[in-house]
Amino acid sequence: SAVISQKPSRDICQRGTSLTIQCQVDSQVTMMFWYRQQPGQSLTLIATANQGSEATYESGFVIDKFPISRPNLTFSTLTVSNMSPEDSSIYLCSVEVWDSSYNEQFFGPGTRLTVL
Amino acid sequence: SQQGEEDPQALSIQEGENATMNCSYKTSINNLQWYRQNSGRGLVHLILIRSNEREKHSGRLRVTLDTSKKSSSLLITASRAADTASYFCATDAGGTSYGKLTFGQGTILTVHP
């Protein structure tokens, strides 16, 4: 398994500002993922962040809005830029861990973002 | 678009009863994972079942997978009030989508003491 922490756990932000969310893992992992969970909804993948390469974004998400950094194998950040109330969501990072032949994904506790 | 669909959307039972949640998906998969989420917090990984497996057990959890029907079920036996949460299935299609999970809409389970 993996222990994942996120900072901040929650924040209330003003429209037009940006927030950077940090994700820290207790072990080195190759693949990290960022998800968004809008109120009352399921999770949607934003992007995949691999160390040493540019993040890969899913349809509907762009780098200008959600820039991602992956400076090493235990850490990543997601920035939500120029925020609007529609960005109010829970943002979660996840990592993939190999255990024998299984590739399980573990999630951080999430960052609850409210944009006013 | 969400690949997974889960039913029921909400399930209310009494403590001690069994709870069954179903998940359907549309494309071929490498594996399917079940997660629990309490009150909008982080997801807890419950169990992973690979495409070549048909059934797995973990404690009070039993997961089945029918790839011919593209469906899975999660059974929680002898439920407890602490099992109250949202449950999500998530599929990993493998290949170029390796590691990218597609989540179902989730089932909200309420277990009454």
Tab-separated table of C-alpha atoms in Angstrom:
chain	number	residue	atom	x	y	z
A	1	SER	CA	0.000	0.000	0.000
A	2	ALA	CA	0.955	3.664	0.039
A	3	VAL	CA	0.329	6.519	2.446
A	4	ILE	CA	-0.617	9.703	0.655
A	5	SER	CA	-1.066	13.141	2.120
A	6	GLN	CA	-2.505	16.256	0.525
A	7	LYS	CA	-2.254	19.912	1.422
A	8	PRO	CA	-4.378	21.843	1.996
A	9	SER	CA	-7.208	19.607	3.167
A	10	ARG	CA	-9.681	22.329	2.310
A	11	ASP	CA	-9.731	25.937	1.218
A	12	ILE	CA	-12.135	28.709	0.361
A	13	CYS	CA	-10.909	30.928	-2.451
A	14	GLN	CA	-12.026	33.989	-4.328
A	15	ARG	CA	-12.969	33.942	-7.979
A	16	GLY	CA	-10.010	34.683	-10.258
A	17	THR	CA	-7.315	33.455	-7.897
A	18	SER	CA	-5.241	30.263	-8.119
A	19	LEU	CA	-4.613	27.460	-5.651
A	20	THR	CA	-1.810	24.914	-5.648
A	21	ILE	CA	-2.529	21.526	-4.127
A	22	GLN	CA	0.335	19.337	-2.955
A	23	CYS	CA	0.430	15.548	-2.951
A	24	GLN	CA	3.108	13.636	-1.019
A	25	VAL	CA	3.626	9.862	-1.077
A	26	ASP	CA	5.596	7.832	1.444
A	27	SER	CA	7.324	5.762	-1.245
A	28	GLN	CA	8.645	6.267	-4.741
A	29	VAL	CA	6.027	5.731	-7.416
A	30	THR	CA	6.170	6.064	-11.158
A	31	MET	CA	2.626	7.079	-11.943
A	32	MET	CA	0.573	9.683	-10.122
A	33	PHE	CA	-2.903	10.795	-11.089
A	34	TRP	CA	-5.108	13.774	-10.340
A	35	TYR	CA	-8.894	13.447	-10.146
A	36	ARG	CA	-11.751	15.863	-9.648
A	37	GLN	CA	-14.983	15.059	-7.854
A	38	GLN	CA	-17.659	17.661	-8.331
A	39	PRO	CA	-20.379	17.951	-5.678
A	40	GLY	CA	-22.517	14.827	-5.568
A	41	GLN	CA	-20.680	13.323	-8.522
A	42	SER	CA	-18.219	10.562	-9.192
A	43	LEU	CA	-14.511	11.011	-9.893
A	44	THR	CA	-13.145	12.202	-13.223
A	45	LEU	CA	-9.503	11.878	-14.201
A	46	ILE	CA	-7.812	15.219	-14.882
A	47	ALA	CA	-4.317	14.124	-15.832
A	48	THR	CA	-1.519	11.629	-15.393
A	49	ALA	CA	1.758	12.915	-13.968
A	50	ASN	CA	4.918	10.906	-14.538
A	51	GLN	CA	8.268	12.060	-13.228
A	52	GLY	CA	10.506	13.478	-15.895
A	53	SER	CA	7.839	14.096	-18.508
A	54	GLU	CA	4.976	16.453	-19.200
A	55	ALA	CA	1.644	15.616	-17.659
A	56	THR	CA	-0.924	14.005	-19.927
A	57	TYR	CA	-4.361	15.614	-19.767
A	58	GLU	CA	-7.720	14.006	-20.371
A	59	SER	CA	-10.325	15.406	-22.700
A	60	GLY	CA	-11.838	18.553	-21.273
A	61	PHE	CA	-8.821	19.496	-19.165
A	62	VAL	CA	-5.979	21.759	-20.284
A	63	ILE	CA	-2.567	22.632	-18.930
A	64	ASP	CA	-3.279	26.359	-18.722
A	65	LYS	CA	-6.138	25.716	-16.325
A	66	PHE	CA	-4.601	22.822	-14.379
A	67	PRO	CA	-0.788	23.026	-14.525
A	68	ILE	CA	0.894	20.058	-12.876
A	69	SER	CA	4.407	19.566	-11.591
A	70	ARG	CA	6.140	16.268	-10.818
A	71	PRO	CA	9.630	17.138	-9.601
A	72	ASN	CA	10.429	13.712	-8.103
A	73	LEU	CA	9.022	10.242	-7.488
A	74	THR	CA	7.241	11.119	-4.231
A	75	PHE	CA	5.674	14.503	-4.894
A	76	SER	CA	3.336	16.323	-7.266
A	77	THR	CA	1.353	19.534	-7.354
A	78	LEU	CA	-1.833	20.518	-9.146
A	79	THR	CA	-2.710	24.173	-9.598
A	80	VAL	CA	-6.266	25.283	-10.237
A	81	SER	CA	-5.856	28.568	-12.106
A	82	ASN	CA	-8.143	31.559	-12.494
A	83	MET	CA	-10.794	29.855	-10.424
A	84	SER	CA	-14.528	30.190	-10.848
A	85	PRO	CA	-17.352	28.734	-8.703
A	86	GLU	CA	-17.580	25.832	-11.186
A	87	ASP	CA	-14.158	24.689	-9.943
A	88	SER	CA	-15.586	23.964	-6.508
A	89	SER	CA	-14.824	20.282	-6.084
A	90	ILE	CA	-12.793	17.756	-4.202
A	91	TYR	CA	-9.414	17.222	-5.857
A	92	LEU	CA	-7.703	13.911	-5.198
A	93	CYS	CA	-4.343	12.534	-6.133
A	94	SER	CA	-3.697	8.843	-6.484
A	95	VAL	CA	-0.720	6.590	-7.016
A	96	GLU	CA	-0.329	3.193	-8.520
A	97	VAL	CA	1.439	0.574	-6.442
A	98	TRP	CA	2.602	-2.786	-7.671
A	99	ASP	CA	2.233	-5.678	-5.255
A	100	SER	CA	3.310	-8.948	-6.834
A	101	SER	CA	1.390	-8.843	-10.080
A	102	TYR	CA	-1.297	-6.464	-8.931
A	103	ASN	CA	-1.405	-2.772	-9.726
A	104	GLU	CA	-3.649	-1.178	-7.151
A	105	GLN	CA	-4.379	2.515	-6.907
A	106	PHE	CA	-4.455	4.358	-3.625
A	107	PHE	CA	-5.935	7.780	-3.068
A	108	GLY	CA	-5.059	10.738	-0.941
A	109	PRO	CA	-7.597	12.237	1.481
A	110	GLY	CA	-8.568	14.923	-1.029
A	111	THR	CA	-8.618	18.716	-1.038
A	112	ARG	CA	-12.062	20.260	-0.737
A	113	LEU	CA	-12.083	23.507	-2.689
A	114	THR	CA	-14.836	26.093	-2.503
A	115	VAL	CA	-14.690	29.062	-4.867
A	116	LEU	CA	-16.803	32.097	-4.031
B	1	SER	CA	-18.254	10.093	-20.271
B	2	GLN	CA	-18.467	7.688	-17.386
B	3	GLN	CA	-17.975	4.116	-18.408
B	4	GLY	CA	-19.329	2.592	-15.259
B	5	GLU	CA	-22.877	2.541	-14.113
B	6	GLU	CA	-23.840	1.332	-10.717
B	7	ASP	CA	-27.091	0.242	-9.242
B	8	PRO	CA	-28.769	0.839	-7.068
B	9	GLN	CA	-27.929	4.518	-6.724
B	10	ALA	CA	-28.958	4.311	-3.089
B	11	LEU	CA	-29.423	1.351	-0.771
B	12	SER	CA	-30.828	1.426	2.752
B	13	ILE	CA	-30.628	-1.660	4.959
B	14	GLN	CA	-30.616	-2.740	8.577
B	15	GLU	CA	-27.493	-3.762	10.446
B	16	GLY	CA	-26.778	-7.455	9.984
B	17	GLU	CA	-28.295	-7.636	6.507
B	18	ASN	CA	-26.279	-8.172	3.355
B	19	ALA	CA	-25.758	-5.388	0.834
B	20	THR	CA	-25.249	-6.027	-2.860
B	21	MET	CA	-24.119	-3.366	-5.312
B	22	ASN	CA	-23.735	-3.842	-9.038
B	23	CYS	CA	-21.490	-2.200	-11.570
B	24	SER	CA	-21.620	-2.353	-15.362
B	25	TYR	CA	-19.040	-1.130	-17.822
B	26	LYS	CA	-18.776	-0.772	-21.569
B	27	THR	CA	-15.290	-1.625	-22.783
B	28	SER	CA	-12.854	-4.424	-22.116
B	29	ILE	CA	-10.844	-4.098	-18.940
B	30	ASN	CA	-7.568	-5.123	-17.364
B	31	ASN	CA	-8.985	-5.000	-13.854
B	32	LEU	CA	-11.828	-3.592	-11.798
B	33	GLN	CA	-11.451	-2.026	-8.372
B	34	TRP	CA	-13.968	-1.170	-5.661
B	35	TYR	CA	-13.596	1.821	-3.378
B	36	ARG	CA	-15.406	3.237	-0.368
B	37	GLN	CA	-15.789	6.939	0.348
B	38	ASN	CA	-17.047	8.299	3.626
B	39	SER	CA	-18.787	11.689	3.579
B	40	GLY	CA	-16.872	13.142	0.629
B	41	ARG	CA	-13.479	12.248	2.043
B	42	GLY	CA	-10.684	10.285	0.380
B	43	LEU	CA	-11.254	6.913	-1.219
B	44	VAL	CA	-10.396	3.701	0.550
B	45	HIS	CA	-9.314	0.838	-1.691
B	46	LEU	CA	-11.386	-2.250	-0.941
B	47	ILE	CA	-10.541	-4.907	-3.468
B	48	LEU	CA	-9.157	-5.429	-6.974
B	49	ILE	CA	-10.278	-8.169	-9.315
B	50	ARG	CA	-8.428	-8.886	-12.527
B	51	SER	CA	-10.091	-9.648	-15.831
B	52	ASN	CA	-9.143	-13.323	-15.632
B	53	GLU	CA	-10.668	-13.750	-12.189
B	54	ARG	CA	-14.300	-14.458	-11.453
B	55	GLU	CA	-14.553	-14.036	-7.712
B	56	LYS	CA	-12.531	-12.643	-4.828
B	57	HIS	CA	-13.072	-12.441	-1.103
B	58	SER	CA	-11.712	-10.116	1.516
B	59	GLY	CA	-13.166	-10.361	4.990
B	60	ARG	CA	-16.867	-9.552	4.699
B	61	LEU	CA	-16.485	-8.491	1.078
B	62	ARG	CA	-17.145	-10.666	-1.934
B	63	VAL	CA	-16.613	-9.382	-5.459
B	64	THR	CA	-17.627	-11.134	-8.640
B	65	LEU	CA	-16.738	-10.278	-12.199
B	66	ASP	CA	-18.513	-11.402	-15.353
B	67	THR	CA	-16.553	-10.128	-18.340
B	68	SER	CA	-19.058	-11.606	-20.799
B	69	LYS	CA	-21.735	-9.365	-19.309
B	70	LYS	CA	-19.296	-6.563	-18.492
B	71	SER	CA	-20.530	-6.431	-14.932
B	72	SER	CA	-19.321	-6.799	-11.382
B	73	SER	CA	-20.981	-7.027	-8.014
B	74	LEU	CA	-19.857	-6.185	-4.504
B	75	LEU	CA	-21.446	-8.040	-1.631
B	76	ILE	CA	-21.004	-6.871	1.941
B	77	THR	CA	-22.156	-9.510	4.381
B	78	ALA	CA	-23.426	-8.881	7.917
B	79	SER	CA	-23.377	-5.136	7.388
B	80	ARG	CA	-22.564	-2.690	10.152
B	81	ALA	CA	-23.481	0.942	10.706
B	82	ALA	CA	-19.829	1.773	10.025
B	83	ASP	CA	-20.277	0.449	6.468
B	84	THR	CA	-22.415	3.503	5.698
B	85	ALA	CA	-20.617	5.211	2.820
B	86	SER	CA	-20.569	5.663	-0.939
B	87	TYR	CA	-19.169	2.762	-2.918
B	88	PHE	CA	-17.592	3.154	-6.343
B	89	CYS	CA	-16.376	0.722	-8.925
B	90	ALA	CA	-13.539	1.778	-11.179
B	91	THR	CA	-12.205	0.084	-14.282
B	92	ASP	CA	-8.694	0.047	-15.691
B	93	ALA	CA	-8.805	-0.638	-19.411
B	94	GLY	CA	-5.082	-1.347	-19.648
B	95	GLY	CA	-3.179	-0.770	-22.868
B	96	THR	CA	-2.621	2.894	-23.605
B	97	SER	CA	-5.089	3.719	-20.815
B	98	TYR	CA	-3.083	1.730	-18.306
B	99	GLY	CA	-3.532	3.020	-14.782
B	100	LYS	CA	-6.279	5.462	-15.723
B	101	LEU	CA	-9.394	4.614	-13.773
B	102	THR	CA	-12.905	5.228	-15.029
B	103	PHE	CA	-15.355	5.453	-12.170
B	104	GLY	CA	-18.986	4.479	-11.910
B	105	GLN	CA	-21.551	6.847	-10.475
B	106	GLY	CA	-21.501	5.129	-7.113
B	107	THR	CA	-23.975	3.598	-4.699
B	108	ILE	CA	-24.842	5.363	-1.470
B	109	LEU	CA	-25.219	2.720	1.223
B	110	THR	CA	-26.946	3.511	4.495
B	111	VAL	CA	-26.882	0.892	7.241
B	112	HIS	CA	-29.304	1.583	10.066
B	113	PRO	CA	-28.332	0.394	13.558
